[in-house]
Amino acid sequence: MENKIKALIFDLDGVIVDTTQFHFTSWVVLAKELGFDIPMSLDEDLKGLGRIESLQKVLKHRAIDTPEAEWPKLAERKNDIYLSNISHLSVGDTLPGVIDFLADASSQGILLAIGSGSKNARPILEKLGITDMFNAICDGTDTTRSKPDPEVFDCACRELGVSPDEAIVFEDAISGIDAALSCGTLVVGIGDPDVLNKADMVLSSLENIKVGEIIHELMEFA
Ligand code: G6P
Ligand code: MG
């Protein structure tokens, strides 16, 4: 039963690398430049959403309507702010436990993929020096529909040649958990169990946990 799992698919922001805070602070700066504030509570709602989908949520807090024709320019501005905020990223900046966890999975012949809505995923993986650890990468440049649509996880399963029920997704966002469940994978939440309560199991991080322990626990309840 346990060797039914052939692949692990990882969200990038907030699972592999701590970039979530930089996405949010970049939206805060953009809003400030436009003369309004966004509430801190928006952070959780924006996690996992694509760039334009996030912009639309941010602009709901603006007193005046923003014509759709201006959206691409504003999304590009947010991305410029974001890129300058993450310019320091380099090898070793993965979240605690990530490298050991990926190596543990690979050593058992388990396939690894990235399933991220970010158009910056590939350059970030390059900066972190971990591109080659993955057998497939699906990101915001390969997809047109933002999480919670399952497109990015469908893409990862297809690229790896596995069916969704042979894969486990690791996600820190509610939208990502919904996407994984729609795709038909098992899903491990990384973060607060009260927030990520739809996941099949929730961990605070990938530190000090073995791949086998997760598969064993998930299969026990499957
Ligand atoms: C991830 C992040 C989101 C971000 C999205 C698009 O899903 O969780 O916060 O909005 O990627 O990222 P991008 O780097 O393309 O703007
Ligand atoms: Mg994420």
PDB file of C-alpha atoms and ligand atoms in Angstrom:
ATOM      1  CA  MET A   1       0.000   0.000   0.000  1.00  0.00           C
ATOM      2  CA  GLU A   2       2.710   2.440   1.001  1.00  0.00           C
ATOM      3  CA  ASN A   3       4.607   2.200  -2.289  1.00  0.00           C
ATOM      4  CA  LYS A   4       1.499   3.497  -4.040  1.00  0.00           C
ATOM      5  CA  ILE A   5       3.000   6.982  -3.567  1.00  0.00           C
ATOM      6  CA  LYS A   6       5.363   7.689  -6.454  1.00  0.00           C
ATOM      7  CA  ALA A   7       5.688  11.473  -6.351  1.00  0.00           C
ATOM      8  CA  LEU A   8       5.809  14.525  -4.106  1.00  0.00           C
ATOM      9  CA  ILE A   9       4.762  17.913  -5.499  1.00  0.00           C
ATOM     10  CA  PHE A  10       5.854  21.063  -3.681  1.00  0.00           C
ATOM     11  CA  ASP A  11       4.440  24.533  -3.740  1.00  0.00           C
ATOM     12  CA  LEU A  12       7.370  26.977  -3.761  1.00  0.00           C
ATOM     13  CA  ASP A  13       6.509  30.157  -1.804  1.00  0.00           C
ATOM     14  CA  GLY A  14       6.103  29.318   1.881  1.00  0.00           C
ATOM     15  CA  VAL A  15       7.019  25.641   1.497  1.00  0.00           C
ATOM     16  CA  ILE A  16      10.475  25.553  -0.102  1.00  0.00           C
ATOM     17  CA  VAL A  17      11.492  29.160   0.578  1.00  0.00           C
ATOM     18  CA  ASP A  18      10.262  31.915   2.882  1.00  0.00           C
ATOM     19  CA  THR A  19       9.129  34.360   0.168  1.00  0.00           C
ATOM     20  CA  THR A  20       5.488  34.714   1.257  1.00  0.00           C
ATOM     21  CA  GLN A  21       6.257  37.694   3.471  1.00  0.00           C
ATOM     22  CA  PHE A  22       7.964  39.450   0.531  1.00  0.00           C
ATOM     23  CA  HIS A  23       4.956  38.938  -1.752  1.00  0.00           C
ATOM     24  CA  PHE A  24       2.744  40.508   0.892  1.00  0.00           C
ATOM     25  CA  THR A  25       5.014  43.423   1.794  1.00  0.00           C
ATOM     26  CA  SER A  26       5.332  44.191  -1.935  1.00  0.00           C
ATOM     27  CA  TRP A  27       1.539  44.461  -2.176  1.00  0.00           C
ATOM     28  CA  VAL A  28       1.564  46.734   0.898  1.00  0.00           C
ATOM     29  CA  VAL A  29       4.114  49.014  -0.795  1.00  0.00           C
ATOM     30  CA  LEU A  30       2.194  49.063  -4.085  1.00  0.00           C
ATOM     31  CA  ALA A  31      -1.033  49.982  -2.262  1.00  0.00           C
ATOM     32  CA  LYS A  32       0.798  52.750  -0.379  1.00  0.00           C
ATOM     33  CA  GLU A  33       2.114  54.123  -3.669  1.00  0.00           C
ATOM     34  CA  LEU A  34      -1.498  54.241  -4.861  1.00  0.00           C
ATOM     35  CA  GLY A  35      -2.550  55.988  -1.645  1.00  0.00           C
ATOM     36  CA  PHE A  36      -4.346  53.279   0.319  1.00  0.00           C
ATOM     37  CA  ASP A  37      -3.672  50.601   2.939  1.00  0.00           C
ATOM     38  CA  ILE A  38      -4.469  46.905   2.884  1.00  0.00           C
ATOM     39  CA  PRO A  39      -5.296  44.975   6.061  1.00  0.00           C
ATOM     40  CA  MET A  40      -2.787  42.445   7.441  1.00  0.00           C
ATOM     41  CA  SER A  41      -5.591  39.876   7.326  1.00  0.00           C
ATOM     42  CA  LEU A  42      -5.357  39.916   3.514  1.00  0.00           C
ATOM     43  CA  ASP A  43      -2.056  38.014   3.745  1.00  0.00           C
ATOM     44  CA  GLU A  44      -3.725  34.632   4.212  1.00  0.00           C
ATOM     45  CA  ASP A  45      -6.234  35.282   1.392  1.00  0.00           C
ATOM     46  CA  LEU A  46      -3.524  36.219  -1.105  1.00  0.00           C
ATOM     47  CA  LYS A  47      -1.343  33.159  -0.486  1.00  0.00           C
ATOM     48  CA  GLY A  48      -1.221  30.951  -3.564  1.00  0.00           C
ATOM     49  CA  LEU A  49      -3.182  33.270  -5.838  1.00  0.00           C
ATOM     50  CA  GLY A  50      -1.671  34.359  -9.167  1.00  0.00           C
ATOM     51  CA  ARG A  51      -0.290  37.846  -9.661  1.00  0.00           C
ATOM     52  CA  ILE A  52      -3.334  39.359 -11.367  1.00  0.00           C
ATOM     53  CA  GLU A  53      -5.784  37.524  -9.088  1.00  0.00           C
ATOM     54  CA  SER A  54      -3.887  38.957  -6.079  1.00  0.00           C
ATOM     55  CA  LEU A  55      -3.890  42.446  -7.591  1.00  0.00           C
ATOM     56  CA  GLN A  56      -7.665  42.281  -8.007  1.00  0.00           C
ATOM     57  CA  LYS A  57      -8.066  41.428  -4.301  1.00  0.00           C
ATOM     58  CA  VAL A  58      -5.700  44.238  -3.302  1.00  0.00           C
ATOM     59  CA  LEU A  59      -7.522  46.801  -5.453  1.00  0.00           C
ATOM     60  CA  LYS A  60     -10.834  45.977  -3.718  1.00  0.00           C
ATOM     61  CA  HIS A  61      -9.436  48.000  -0.782  1.00  0.00           C
ATOM     62  CA  ARG A  62      -8.941  51.106  -2.942  1.00  0.00           C
ATOM     63  CA  ALA A  63     -11.662  53.718  -2.594  1.00  0.00           C
ATOM     64  CA  ILE A  64     -11.786  54.313  -6.343  1.00  0.00           C
ATOM     65  CA  ASP A  65     -12.138  51.796  -9.180  1.00  0.00           C
ATOM     66  CA  THR A  66      -8.986  50.961 -11.130  1.00  0.00           C
ATOM     67  CA  PRO A  67      -9.580  50.471 -14.869  1.00  0.00           C
ATOM     68  CA  GLU A  68      -8.594  46.970 -16.047  1.00  0.00           C
ATOM     69  CA  ALA A  69      -6.267  48.565 -18.615  1.00  0.00           C
ATOM     70  CA  GLU A  70      -4.033  49.661 -15.692  1.00  0.00           C
ATOM     71  CA  TRP A  71      -3.775  46.206 -14.107  1.00  0.00           C
ATOM     72  CA  PRO A  72      -0.780  44.896 -16.116  1.00  0.00           C
ATOM     73  CA  LYS A  73       1.286  47.987 -15.292  1.00  0.00           C
ATOM     74  CA  LEU A  74       0.431  47.699 -11.569  1.00  0.00           C
ATOM     75  CA  ALA A  75       1.167  43.958 -11.528  1.00  0.00           C
ATOM     76  CA  GLU A  76       4.529  44.675 -13.145  1.00  0.00           C
ATOM     77  CA  ARG A  77       5.286  47.354 -10.552  1.00  0.00           C
ATOM     78  CA  LYS A  78       4.474  44.925  -7.728  1.00  0.00           C
ATOM     79  CA  ASN A  79       6.777  42.380  -9.341  1.00  0.00           C
ATOM     80  CA  ASP A  80       9.625  44.909  -9.547  1.00  0.00           C
ATOM     81  CA  ILE A  81       9.205  45.665  -5.828  1.00  0.00           C
ATOM     82  CA  TYR A  82       9.064  41.918  -5.084  1.00  0.00           C
ATOM     83  CA  LEU A  83      12.185  41.155  -7.117  1.00  0.00           C
ATOM     84  CA  SER A  84      14.158  43.836  -5.304  1.00  0.00           C
ATOM     85  CA  ASN A  85      12.886  42.444  -1.972  1.00  0.00           C
ATOM     86  CA  ILE A  86      14.167  38.940  -2.792  1.00  0.00           C
ATOM     87  CA  SER A  87      17.426  39.941  -4.482  1.00  0.00           C
ATOM     88  CA  HIS A  88      19.344  38.627  -1.460  1.00  0.00           C
ATOM     89  CA  LEU A  89      18.169  35.032  -1.963  1.00  0.00           C
ATOM     90  CA  SER A  90      20.963  32.548  -2.580  1.00  0.00           C
ATOM     91  CA  VAL A  91      22.079  28.971  -1.985  1.00  0.00           C
ATOM     92  CA  GLY A  92      21.206  27.911   1.561  1.00  0.00           C
ATOM     93  CA  ASP A  93      18.068  30.059   1.821  1.00  0.00           C
ATOM     94  CA  THR A  94      15.668  27.143   1.628  1.00  0.00           C
ATOM     95  CA  LEU A  95      13.371  26.710   4.628  1.00  0.00           C
ATOM     96  CA  PRO A  96      14.684  24.482   7.459  1.00  0.00           C
ATOM     97  CA  GLY A  97      14.659  20.773   6.646  1.00  0.00           C
ATOM     98  CA  VAL A  98      13.800  21.182   2.945  1.00  0.00           C
ATOM     99  CA  ILE A  99      17.051  19.909   1.438  1.00  0.00           C
ATOM    100  CA  ASP A 100      17.213  16.842   3.706  1.00  0.00           C
ATOM    101  CA  PHE A 101      13.568  16.078   3.011  1.00  0.00           C
ATOM    102  CA  LEU A 102      14.017  16.281  -0.781  1.00  0.00           C
ATOM    103  CA  ALA A 103      17.171  14.142  -0.581  1.00  0.00           C
ATOM    104  CA  ASP A 104      15.385  11.571   1.591  1.00  0.00           C
ATOM    105  CA  ALA A 105      12.573  11.272  -1.001  1.00  0.00           C
ATOM    106  CA  SER A 106      14.965  11.046  -3.959  1.00  0.00           C
ATOM    107  CA  SER A 107      17.037   8.351  -2.288  1.00  0.00           C
ATOM    108  CA  GLN A 108      13.874   6.216  -2.176  1.00  0.00           C
ATOM    109  CA  GLY A 109      13.176   6.696  -5.885  1.00  0.00           C
ATOM    110  CA  ILE A 110      10.269   9.077  -5.273  1.00  0.00           C
ATOM    111  CA  LEU A 111       9.789  11.659  -8.051  1.00  0.00           C
ATOM    112  CA  LEU A 112       9.809  15.338  -7.117  1.00  0.00           C
ATOM    113  CA  ALA A 113       8.064  18.304  -8.735  1.00  0.00           C
ATOM    114  CA  ILE A 114       7.350  21.957  -8.159  1.00  0.00           C
ATOM    115  CA  GLY A 115       3.731  23.098  -8.529  1.00  0.00           C
ATOM    116  CA  SER A 116       3.777  26.865  -8.084  1.00  0.00           C
ATOM    117  CA  GLY A 117       1.634  29.674  -9.432  1.00  0.00           C
ATOM    118  CA  SER A 118       4.632  31.997  -9.530  1.00  0.00           C
ATOM    119  CA  LYS A 119       6.170  33.192 -12.776  1.00  0.00           C
ATOM    120  CA  ASN A 120       9.384  33.709 -10.761  1.00  0.00           C
ATOM    121  CA  ALA A 121       9.637  30.062  -9.694  1.00  0.00           C
ATOM    122  CA  ARG A 122      12.420  28.981 -12.071  1.00  0.00           C
ATOM    123  CA  PRO A 123      14.772  31.932 -11.364  1.00  0.00           C
ATOM    124  CA  ILE A 124      14.184  31.484  -7.614  1.00  0.00           C
ATOM    125  CA  LEU A 125      15.019  27.767  -7.802  1.00  0.00           C
ATOM    126  CA  GLU A 126      18.187  28.717  -9.714  1.00  0.00           C
ATOM    127  CA  LYS A 127      19.173  31.241  -7.018  1.00  0.00           C
ATOM    128  CA  LEU A 128      18.633  28.554  -4.370  1.00  0.00           C
ATOM    129  CA  GLY A 129      20.698  26.115  -6.448  1.00  0.00           C
ATOM    130  CA  ILE A 130      18.077  23.355  -6.252  1.00  0.00           C
ATOM    131  CA  THR A 131      16.594  23.235  -9.782  1.00  0.00           C
ATOM    132  CA  ASP A 132      18.237  19.876 -10.469  1.00  0.00           C
ATOM    133  CA  MET A 133      16.619  18.260  -7.429  1.00  0.00           C
ATOM    134  CA  PHE A 134      13.269  18.264  -9.254  1.00  0.00           C
ATOM    135  CA  ASN A 135      12.129  15.911 -11.995  1.00  0.00           C
ATOM    136  CA  ALA A 136       9.506  18.407 -13.195  1.00  0.00           C
ATOM    137  CA  ILE A 137       8.673  22.067 -12.706  1.00  0.00           C
ATOM    138  CA  CYS A 138       5.218  23.501 -13.376  1.00  0.00           C
ATOM    139  CA  ASP A 139       4.707  27.165 -12.572  1.00  0.00           C
ATOM    140  CA  GLY A 140       2.865  30.327 -13.499  1.00  0.00           C
ATOM    141  CA  THR A 141       4.532  30.345 -16.921  1.00  0.00           C
ATOM    142  CA  ASP A 142       3.068  26.908 -17.741  1.00  0.00           C
ATOM    143  CA  THR A 143      -0.479  27.602 -16.595  1.00  0.00           C
ATOM    144  CA  THR A 144      -3.267  30.086 -17.199  1.00  0.00           C
ATOM    145  CA  ARG A 145      -5.517  29.413 -14.210  1.00  0.00           C
ATOM    146  CA  SER A 146      -4.555  30.374 -10.647  1.00  0.00           C
ATOM    147  CA  LYS A 147      -4.946  28.068  -7.642  1.00  0.00           C
ATOM    148  CA  PRO A 148      -7.518  26.974  -6.397  1.00  0.00           C
ATOM    149  CA  ASP A 149      -7.824  25.670  -9.966  1.00  0.00           C
ATOM    150  CA  PRO A 150      -5.936  22.344 -10.094  1.00  0.00           C
ATOM    151  CA  GLU A 151      -4.173  23.152 -13.409  1.00  0.00           C
ATOM    152  CA  VAL A 152      -0.659  23.479 -11.950  1.00  0.00           C
ATOM    153  CA  PHE A 153      -0.897  20.155 -10.090  1.00  0.00           C
ATOM    154  CA  ASP A 154      -2.463  18.438 -13.138  1.00  0.00           C
ATOM    155  CA  CYS A 155       0.579  19.737 -15.039  1.00  0.00           C
ATOM    156  CA  ALA A 156       3.014  18.342 -12.449  1.00  0.00           C
ATOM    157  CA  CYS A 157       1.356  14.892 -12.438  1.00  0.00           C
ATOM    158  CA  ARG A 158       1.365  14.804 -16.243  1.00  0.00           C
ATOM    159  CA  GLU A 159       5.028  15.846 -16.467  1.00  0.00           C
ATOM    160  CA  LEU A 160       6.021  13.214 -13.911  1.00  0.00           C
ATOM    161  CA  GLY A 161       3.862  10.529 -15.519  1.00  0.00           C
ATOM    162  CA  VAL A 162       1.950   9.729 -12.328  1.00  0.00           C
ATOM    163  CA  SER A 163      -1.749   9.793 -11.563  1.00  0.00           C
ATOM    164  CA  PRO A 164      -2.946  12.211  -8.858  1.00  0.00           C
ATOM    165  CA  ASP A 165      -3.683   9.417  -6.401  1.00  0.00           C
ATOM    166  CA  GLU A 166      -0.006   8.458  -6.553  1.00  0.00           C
ATOM    167  CA  ALA A 167       1.118  11.942  -5.462  1.00  0.00           C
ATOM    168  CA  ILE A 168       1.264  14.040  -2.313  1.00  0.00           C
ATOM    169  CA  VAL A 169       1.161  17.849  -2.560  1.00  0.00           C
ATOM    170  CA  PHE A 170       2.828  20.071   0.060  1.00  0.00           C
ATOM    171  CA  GLU A 171       1.107  23.450   0.439  1.00  0.00           C
ATOM    172  CA  ASP A 172       1.021  26.436   2.785  1.00  0.00           C
ATOM    173  CA  ALA A 173      -2.035  28.132   1.234  1.00  0.00           C
ATOM    174  CA  ILE A 174      -5.740  27.399   1.525  1.00  0.00           C
ATOM    175  CA  SER A 175      -6.104  28.011  -2.246  1.00  0.00           C
ATOM    176  CA  GLY A 176      -3.305  25.480  -2.863  1.00  0.00           C
ATOM    177  CA  ILE A 177      -4.914  22.855  -0.640  1.00  0.00           C
ATOM    178  CA  ASP A 178      -8.183  23.322  -2.513  1.00  0.00           C
ATOM    179  CA  ALA A 179      -6.277  22.981  -5.818  1.00  0.00           C
ATOM    180  CA  ALA A 180      -4.609  19.743  -4.692  1.00  0.00           C
ATOM    181  CA  LEU A 181      -7.903  18.284  -3.471  1.00  0.00           C
ATOM    182  CA  SER A 182      -9.568  19.164  -6.810  1.00  0.00           C
ATOM    183  CA  CYS A 183      -6.676  17.509  -8.625  1.00  0.00           C
ATOM    184  CA  GLY A 184      -7.162  14.372  -6.529  1.00  0.00           C
ATOM    185  CA  THR A 185      -3.819  14.151  -4.697  1.00  0.00           C
ATOM    186  CA  LEU A 186      -3.260  13.753  -0.994  1.00  0.00           C
ATOM    187  CA  VAL A 187      -2.201  17.044   0.574  1.00  0.00           C
ATOM    188  CA  VAL A 188       0.055  17.967   3.474  1.00  0.00           C
ATOM    189  CA  GLY A 189      -0.431  21.470   4.828  1.00  0.00           C
ATOM    190  CA  ILE A 190       2.630  23.362   6.022  1.00  0.00           C
ATOM    191  CA  GLY A 191       1.596  25.892   8.639  1.00  0.00           C
ATOM    192  CA  ASP A 192      -1.268  26.413  11.085  1.00  0.00           C
ATOM    193  CA  PRO A 193      -3.617  23.388  11.419  1.00  0.00           C
ATOM    194  CA  ASP A 194      -6.557  25.670  12.235  1.00  0.00           C
ATOM    195  CA  VAL A 195      -6.094  27.549   8.949  1.00  0.00           C
ATOM    196  CA  LEU A 196      -5.157  24.548   6.782  1.00  0.00           C
ATOM    197  CA  ASN A 197      -7.861  22.296   8.184  1.00  0.00           C
ATOM    198  CA  LYS A 198      -8.856  20.780   4.831  1.00  0.00           C
ATOM    199  CA  ALA A 199      -5.421  19.161   4.375  1.00  0.00           C
ATOM    200  CA  ASP A 200      -5.020  15.424   5.017  1.00  0.00           C
ATOM    201  CA  MET A 201      -2.339  16.263   7.572  1.00  0.00           C
ATOM    202  CA  VAL A 202      -0.593  19.461   8.709  1.00  0.00           C
ATOM    203  CA  LEU A 203       3.043  19.979   9.717  1.00  0.00           C
ATOM    204  CA  SER A 204       4.651  23.125  11.079  1.00  0.00           C
ATOM    205  CA  SER A 205       7.605  22.634   8.684  1.00  0.00           C
ATOM    206  CA  LEU A 206       9.555  19.947   6.821  1.00  0.00           C
ATOM    207  CA  GLU A 207      12.208  19.911   9.538  1.00  0.00           C
ATOM    208  CA  ASN A 208      12.974  16.664  11.355  1.00  0.00           C
ATOM    209  CA  ILE A 209      10.427  14.566   9.488  1.00  0.00           C
ATOM    210  CA  LYS A 210      11.032  11.563   7.267  1.00  0.00           C
ATOM    211  CA  VAL A 211       9.157  11.039   4.014  1.00  0.00           C
ATOM    212  CA  GLY A 212       8.325   7.479   5.122  1.00  0.00           C
ATOM    213  CA  GLU A 213       6.627   8.728   8.297  1.00  0.00           C
ATOM    214  CA  ILE A 214       4.334  11.022   6.290  1.00  0.00           C
ATOM    215  CA  ILE A 215       3.431   8.334   3.746  1.00  0.00           C
ATOM    216  CA  HIS A 216       2.813   5.837   6.545  1.00  0.00           C
ATOM    217  CA  GLU A 217       0.510   8.213   8.405  1.00  0.00           C
ATOM    218  CA  LEU A 218      -1.414   9.258   5.294  1.00  0.00           C
ATOM    219  CA  MET A 219      -1.880   5.684   4.113  1.00  0.00           C
ATOM    220  CA  GLU A 220      -3.174   4.585   7.502  1.00  0.00           C
ATOM    221  CA  PHE A 221      -6.186   6.855   7.082  1.00  0.00           C
ATOM    222  CA  ALA A 222      -6.569   6.551   3.302  1.00  0.00           C
TER     223      ALA A 222
HETATM  224  C1  G6P B   1       2.595  32.130  -5.463  1.00  0.00           C
HETATM  225  C2  G6P B   1       2.483  32.996  -4.233  1.00  0.00           C
HETATM  226  C3  G6P B   1       1.546  34.165  -4.472  1.00  0.00           C
HETATM  227  C4  G6P B   1       1.933  34.895  -5.741  1.00  0.00           C
HETATM  228  C5  G6P B   1       1.914  33.944  -6.926  1.00  0.00           C
HETATM  229  C6  G6P B   1       2.343  34.619  -8.202  1.00  0.00           C
HETATM  230  O1  G6P B   1       1.452  31.391  -5.619  1.00  0.00           O
HETATM  231  O2  G6P B   1       1.993  32.239  -3.151  1.00  0.00           O
HETATM  232  O3  G6P B   1       1.610  35.034  -3.360  1.00  0.00           O
HETATM  233  O4  G6P B   1       1.024  35.950  -5.993  1.00  0.00           O
HETATM  234  O5  G6P B   1       2.814  32.882  -6.653  1.00  0.00           O
HETATM  235  O6  G6P B   1       3.685  34.947  -8.081  1.00  0.00           O
HETATM  236  P1  G6P B   1       4.525  35.808  -9.092  1.00  0.00           P
HETATM  237  O7  G6P B   1       5.939  35.609  -8.612  1.00  0.00           O
HETATM  238  O8  G6P B   1       4.288  35.258 -10.467  1.00  0.00           O
HETATM  239  O9  G6P B   1       4.048  37.218  -8.984  1.00  0.00           O
HETATM  240 MG    MG B   2       2.676  28.948  -1.058  1.00  0.00          MG
END
